[in-house]
Coordinates of N, CA, C and O in Angstrom, one line a residue:
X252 N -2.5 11.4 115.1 CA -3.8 11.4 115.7 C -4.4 12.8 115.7 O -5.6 13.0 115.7
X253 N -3.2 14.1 115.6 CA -3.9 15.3 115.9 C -5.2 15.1 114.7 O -6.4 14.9 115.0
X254 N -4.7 15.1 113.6 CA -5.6 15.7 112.3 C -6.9 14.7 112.1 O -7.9 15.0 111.3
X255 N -6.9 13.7 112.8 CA -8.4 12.9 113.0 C -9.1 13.9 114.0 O -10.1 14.4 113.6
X256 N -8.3 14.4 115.6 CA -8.5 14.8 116.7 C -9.4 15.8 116.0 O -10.6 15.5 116.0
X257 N -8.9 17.3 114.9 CA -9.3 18.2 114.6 C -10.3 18.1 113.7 O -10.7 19.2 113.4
X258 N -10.9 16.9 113.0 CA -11.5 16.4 112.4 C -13.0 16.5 113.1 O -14.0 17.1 112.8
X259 N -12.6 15.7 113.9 CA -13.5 15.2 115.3 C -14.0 16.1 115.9 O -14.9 15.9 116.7
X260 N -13.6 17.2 115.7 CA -13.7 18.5 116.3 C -14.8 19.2 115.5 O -15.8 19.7 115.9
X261 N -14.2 19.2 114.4 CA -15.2 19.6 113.2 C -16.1 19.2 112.9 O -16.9 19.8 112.2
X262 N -16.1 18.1 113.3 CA -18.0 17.7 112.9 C -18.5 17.8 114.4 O -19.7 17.3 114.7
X263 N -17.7 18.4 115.3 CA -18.9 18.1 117.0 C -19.4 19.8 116.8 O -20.3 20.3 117.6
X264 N -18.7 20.7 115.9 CA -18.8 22.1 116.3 C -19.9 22.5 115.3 O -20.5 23.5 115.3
X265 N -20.1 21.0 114.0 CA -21.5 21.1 112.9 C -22.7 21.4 114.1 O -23.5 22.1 113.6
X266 N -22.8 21.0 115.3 CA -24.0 21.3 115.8 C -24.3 22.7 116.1 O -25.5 23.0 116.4
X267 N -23.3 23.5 116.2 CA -23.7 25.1 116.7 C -23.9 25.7 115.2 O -23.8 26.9 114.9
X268 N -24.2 24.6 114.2 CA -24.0 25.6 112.9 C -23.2 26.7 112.6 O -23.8 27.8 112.6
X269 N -21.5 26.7 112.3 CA -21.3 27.8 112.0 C -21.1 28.4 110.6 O -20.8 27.6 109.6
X270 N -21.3 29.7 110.5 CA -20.7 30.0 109.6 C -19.4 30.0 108.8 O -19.0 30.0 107.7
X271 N -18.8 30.1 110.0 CA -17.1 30.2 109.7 C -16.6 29.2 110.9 O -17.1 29.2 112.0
X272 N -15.7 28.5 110.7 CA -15.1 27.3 111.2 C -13.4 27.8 111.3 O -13.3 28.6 110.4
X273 N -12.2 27.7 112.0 CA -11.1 27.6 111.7 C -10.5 26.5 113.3 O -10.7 26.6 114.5
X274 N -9.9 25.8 112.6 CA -9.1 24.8 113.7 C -7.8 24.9 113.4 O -7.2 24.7 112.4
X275 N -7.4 25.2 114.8 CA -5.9 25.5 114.5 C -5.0 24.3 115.4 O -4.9 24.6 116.5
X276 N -4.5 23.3 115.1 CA -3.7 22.3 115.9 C -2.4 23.3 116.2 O -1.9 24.2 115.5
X277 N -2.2 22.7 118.1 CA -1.3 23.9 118.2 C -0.3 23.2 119.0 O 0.5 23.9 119.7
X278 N -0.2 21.6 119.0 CA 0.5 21.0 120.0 C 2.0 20.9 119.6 O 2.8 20.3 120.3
X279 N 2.5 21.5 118.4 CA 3.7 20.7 118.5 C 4.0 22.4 119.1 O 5.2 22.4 119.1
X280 N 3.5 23.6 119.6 CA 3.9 24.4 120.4 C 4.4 23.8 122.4 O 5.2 24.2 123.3
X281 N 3.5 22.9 122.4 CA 3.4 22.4 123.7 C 4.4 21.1 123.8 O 4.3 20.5 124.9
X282 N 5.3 20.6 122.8 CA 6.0 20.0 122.8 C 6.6 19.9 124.5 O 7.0 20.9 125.1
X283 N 6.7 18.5 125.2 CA 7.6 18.4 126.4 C 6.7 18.9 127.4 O 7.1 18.6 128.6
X284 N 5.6 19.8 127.3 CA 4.6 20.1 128.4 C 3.9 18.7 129.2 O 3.9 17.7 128.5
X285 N 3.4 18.7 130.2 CA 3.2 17.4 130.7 C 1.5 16.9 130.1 O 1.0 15.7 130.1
X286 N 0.7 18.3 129.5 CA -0.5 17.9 129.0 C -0.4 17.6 127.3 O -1.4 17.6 126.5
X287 N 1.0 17.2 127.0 CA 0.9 17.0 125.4 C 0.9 15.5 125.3 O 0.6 14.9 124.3
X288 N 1.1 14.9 126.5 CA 1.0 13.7 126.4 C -0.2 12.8 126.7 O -0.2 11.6 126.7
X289 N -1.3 13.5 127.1 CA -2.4 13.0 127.3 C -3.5 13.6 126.2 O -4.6 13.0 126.0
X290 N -3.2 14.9 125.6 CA -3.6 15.2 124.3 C -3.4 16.9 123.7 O -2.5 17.7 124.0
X291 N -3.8 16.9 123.2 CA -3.9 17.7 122.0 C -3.8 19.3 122.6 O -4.2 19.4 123.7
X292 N -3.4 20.4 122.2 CA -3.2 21.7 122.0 C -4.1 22.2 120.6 O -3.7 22.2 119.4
X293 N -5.2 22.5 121.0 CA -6.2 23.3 119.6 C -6.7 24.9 120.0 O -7.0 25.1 121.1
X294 N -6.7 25.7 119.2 CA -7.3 26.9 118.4 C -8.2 26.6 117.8 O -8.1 25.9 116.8
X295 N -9.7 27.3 118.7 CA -10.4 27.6 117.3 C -11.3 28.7 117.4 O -11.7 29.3 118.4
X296 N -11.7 29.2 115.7 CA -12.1 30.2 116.1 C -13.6 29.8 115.1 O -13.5 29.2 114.0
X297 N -15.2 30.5 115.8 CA -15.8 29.8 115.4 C -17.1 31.1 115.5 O -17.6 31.5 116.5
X298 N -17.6 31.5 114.1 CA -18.9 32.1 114.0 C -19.7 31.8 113.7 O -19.7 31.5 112.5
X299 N -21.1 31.7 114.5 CA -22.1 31.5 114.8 C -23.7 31.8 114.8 O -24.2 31.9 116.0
X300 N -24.2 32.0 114.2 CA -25.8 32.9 114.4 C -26.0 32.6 116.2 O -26.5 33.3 117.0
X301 N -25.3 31.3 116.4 CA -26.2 30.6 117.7 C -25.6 32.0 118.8 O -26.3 32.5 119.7
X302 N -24.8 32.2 118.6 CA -23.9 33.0 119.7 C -24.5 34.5 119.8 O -24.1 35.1 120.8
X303 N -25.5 35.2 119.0 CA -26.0 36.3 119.0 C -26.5 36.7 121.0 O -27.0 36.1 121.9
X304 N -26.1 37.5 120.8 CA -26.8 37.9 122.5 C -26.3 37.3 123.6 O -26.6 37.6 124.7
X305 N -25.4 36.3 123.4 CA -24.3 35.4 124.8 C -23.2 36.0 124.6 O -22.5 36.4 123.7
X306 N -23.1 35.8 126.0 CA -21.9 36.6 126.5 C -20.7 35.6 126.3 O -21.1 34.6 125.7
X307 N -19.5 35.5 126.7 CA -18.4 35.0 126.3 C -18.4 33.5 126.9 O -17.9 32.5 126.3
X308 N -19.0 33.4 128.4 CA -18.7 32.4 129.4 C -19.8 31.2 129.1 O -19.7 30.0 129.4
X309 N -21.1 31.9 128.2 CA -22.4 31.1 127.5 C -21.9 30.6 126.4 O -22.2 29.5 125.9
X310 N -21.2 31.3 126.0 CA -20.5 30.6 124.4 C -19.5 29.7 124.4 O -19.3 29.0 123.4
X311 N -18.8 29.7 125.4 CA -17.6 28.9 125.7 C -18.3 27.4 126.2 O -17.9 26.4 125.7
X312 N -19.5 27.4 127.4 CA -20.3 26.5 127.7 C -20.5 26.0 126.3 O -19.9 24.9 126.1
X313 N -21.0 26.3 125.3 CA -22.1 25.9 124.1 C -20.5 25.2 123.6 O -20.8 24.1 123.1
X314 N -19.3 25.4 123.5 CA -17.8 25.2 122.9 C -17.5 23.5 123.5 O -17.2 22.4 123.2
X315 N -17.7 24.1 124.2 CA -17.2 22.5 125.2 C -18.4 21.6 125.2 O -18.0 20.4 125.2
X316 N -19.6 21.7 125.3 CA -20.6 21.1 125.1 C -20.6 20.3 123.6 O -20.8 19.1 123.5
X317 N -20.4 20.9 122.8 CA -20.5 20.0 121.7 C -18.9 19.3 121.6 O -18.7 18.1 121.4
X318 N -17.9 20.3 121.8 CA -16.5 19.2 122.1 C -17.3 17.9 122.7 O -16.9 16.9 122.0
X319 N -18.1 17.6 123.7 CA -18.1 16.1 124.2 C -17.0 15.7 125.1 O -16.7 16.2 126.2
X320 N -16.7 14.6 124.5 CA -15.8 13.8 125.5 C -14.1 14.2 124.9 O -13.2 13.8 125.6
X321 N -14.0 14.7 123.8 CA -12.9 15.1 123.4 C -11.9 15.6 124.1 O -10.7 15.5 124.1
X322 N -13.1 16.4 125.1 CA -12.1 17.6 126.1 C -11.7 16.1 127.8 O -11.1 16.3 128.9
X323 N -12.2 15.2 127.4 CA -11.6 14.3 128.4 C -10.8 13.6 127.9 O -10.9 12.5 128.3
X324 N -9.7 13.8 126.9 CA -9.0 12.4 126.8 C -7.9 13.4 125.0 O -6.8 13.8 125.0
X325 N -8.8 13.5 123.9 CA -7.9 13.4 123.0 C -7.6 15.3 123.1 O -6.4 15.7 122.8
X326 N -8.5 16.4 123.5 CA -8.1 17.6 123.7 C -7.6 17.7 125.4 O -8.2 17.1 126.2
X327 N -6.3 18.7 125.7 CA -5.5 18.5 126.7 C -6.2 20.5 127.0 O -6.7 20.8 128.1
X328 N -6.2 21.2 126.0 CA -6.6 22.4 126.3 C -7.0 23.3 124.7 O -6.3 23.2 123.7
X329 N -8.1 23.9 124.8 CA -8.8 24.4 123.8 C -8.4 26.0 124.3 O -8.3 26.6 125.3
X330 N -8.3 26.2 123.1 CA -8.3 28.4 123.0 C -9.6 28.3 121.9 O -9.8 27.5 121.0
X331 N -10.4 29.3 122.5 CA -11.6 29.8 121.9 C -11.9 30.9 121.4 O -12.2 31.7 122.2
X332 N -11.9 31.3 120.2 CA -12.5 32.6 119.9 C -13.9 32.1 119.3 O -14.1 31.4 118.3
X333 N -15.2 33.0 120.4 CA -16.4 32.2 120.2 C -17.1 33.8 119.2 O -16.8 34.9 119.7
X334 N -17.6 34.0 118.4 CA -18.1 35.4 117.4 C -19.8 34.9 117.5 O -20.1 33.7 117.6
X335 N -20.7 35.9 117.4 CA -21.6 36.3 116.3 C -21.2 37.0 114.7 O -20.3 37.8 114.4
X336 N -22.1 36.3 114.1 CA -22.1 36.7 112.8 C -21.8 38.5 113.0 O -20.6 38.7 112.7
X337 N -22.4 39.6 113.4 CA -22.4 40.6 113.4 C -21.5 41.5 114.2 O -21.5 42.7 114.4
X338 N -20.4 40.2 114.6 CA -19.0 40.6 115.3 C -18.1 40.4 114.7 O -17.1 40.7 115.3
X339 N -17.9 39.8 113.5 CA -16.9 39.6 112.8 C -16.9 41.0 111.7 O -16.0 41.0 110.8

């Protein structure tokens, strides 16, 4: 299920338009943890024109907002590296 999960991910994160995309599945690190069983361990790292001028805590909102419902059920915990194009 991860690689649909990450999938799924990838087209909710098409709405912030980025330029650069990377998804990192990172659950078989969390192997035996009590949130691997209810979902997923992801990395991502994600540049954006949208992100120009927000600060970290606005960009992370805008992160989880297009996640959806993902972050209730198939994502257990997201790591975020949120960029402007002119930070990379």
């Amino acid at each position: 299920m991860s690689g649909e999960t990450a999938e799924l991910l990838r087209q909710r994160m098409a709405a912030l338009e980025p330029s650069s995309l990377v998804i990192e599945d990172e659950s078989h690190r969390h192997a035996g943890h009590a949130g691997a069983k209810e979902g997923g361990h992801y990395k991502i790292t994600i540049v954006a024109a949208a992100f120009a001028g927000q600060n970290t805590v606005t960009r992370h909102k805008a992160v989880y907002a297009a996640a959806g419902d993902l972050m209730r059920g198939r994502i257990h915990a997201l790591g975020i590296r949120a960029l402007s194009p002119d930070e990379v």
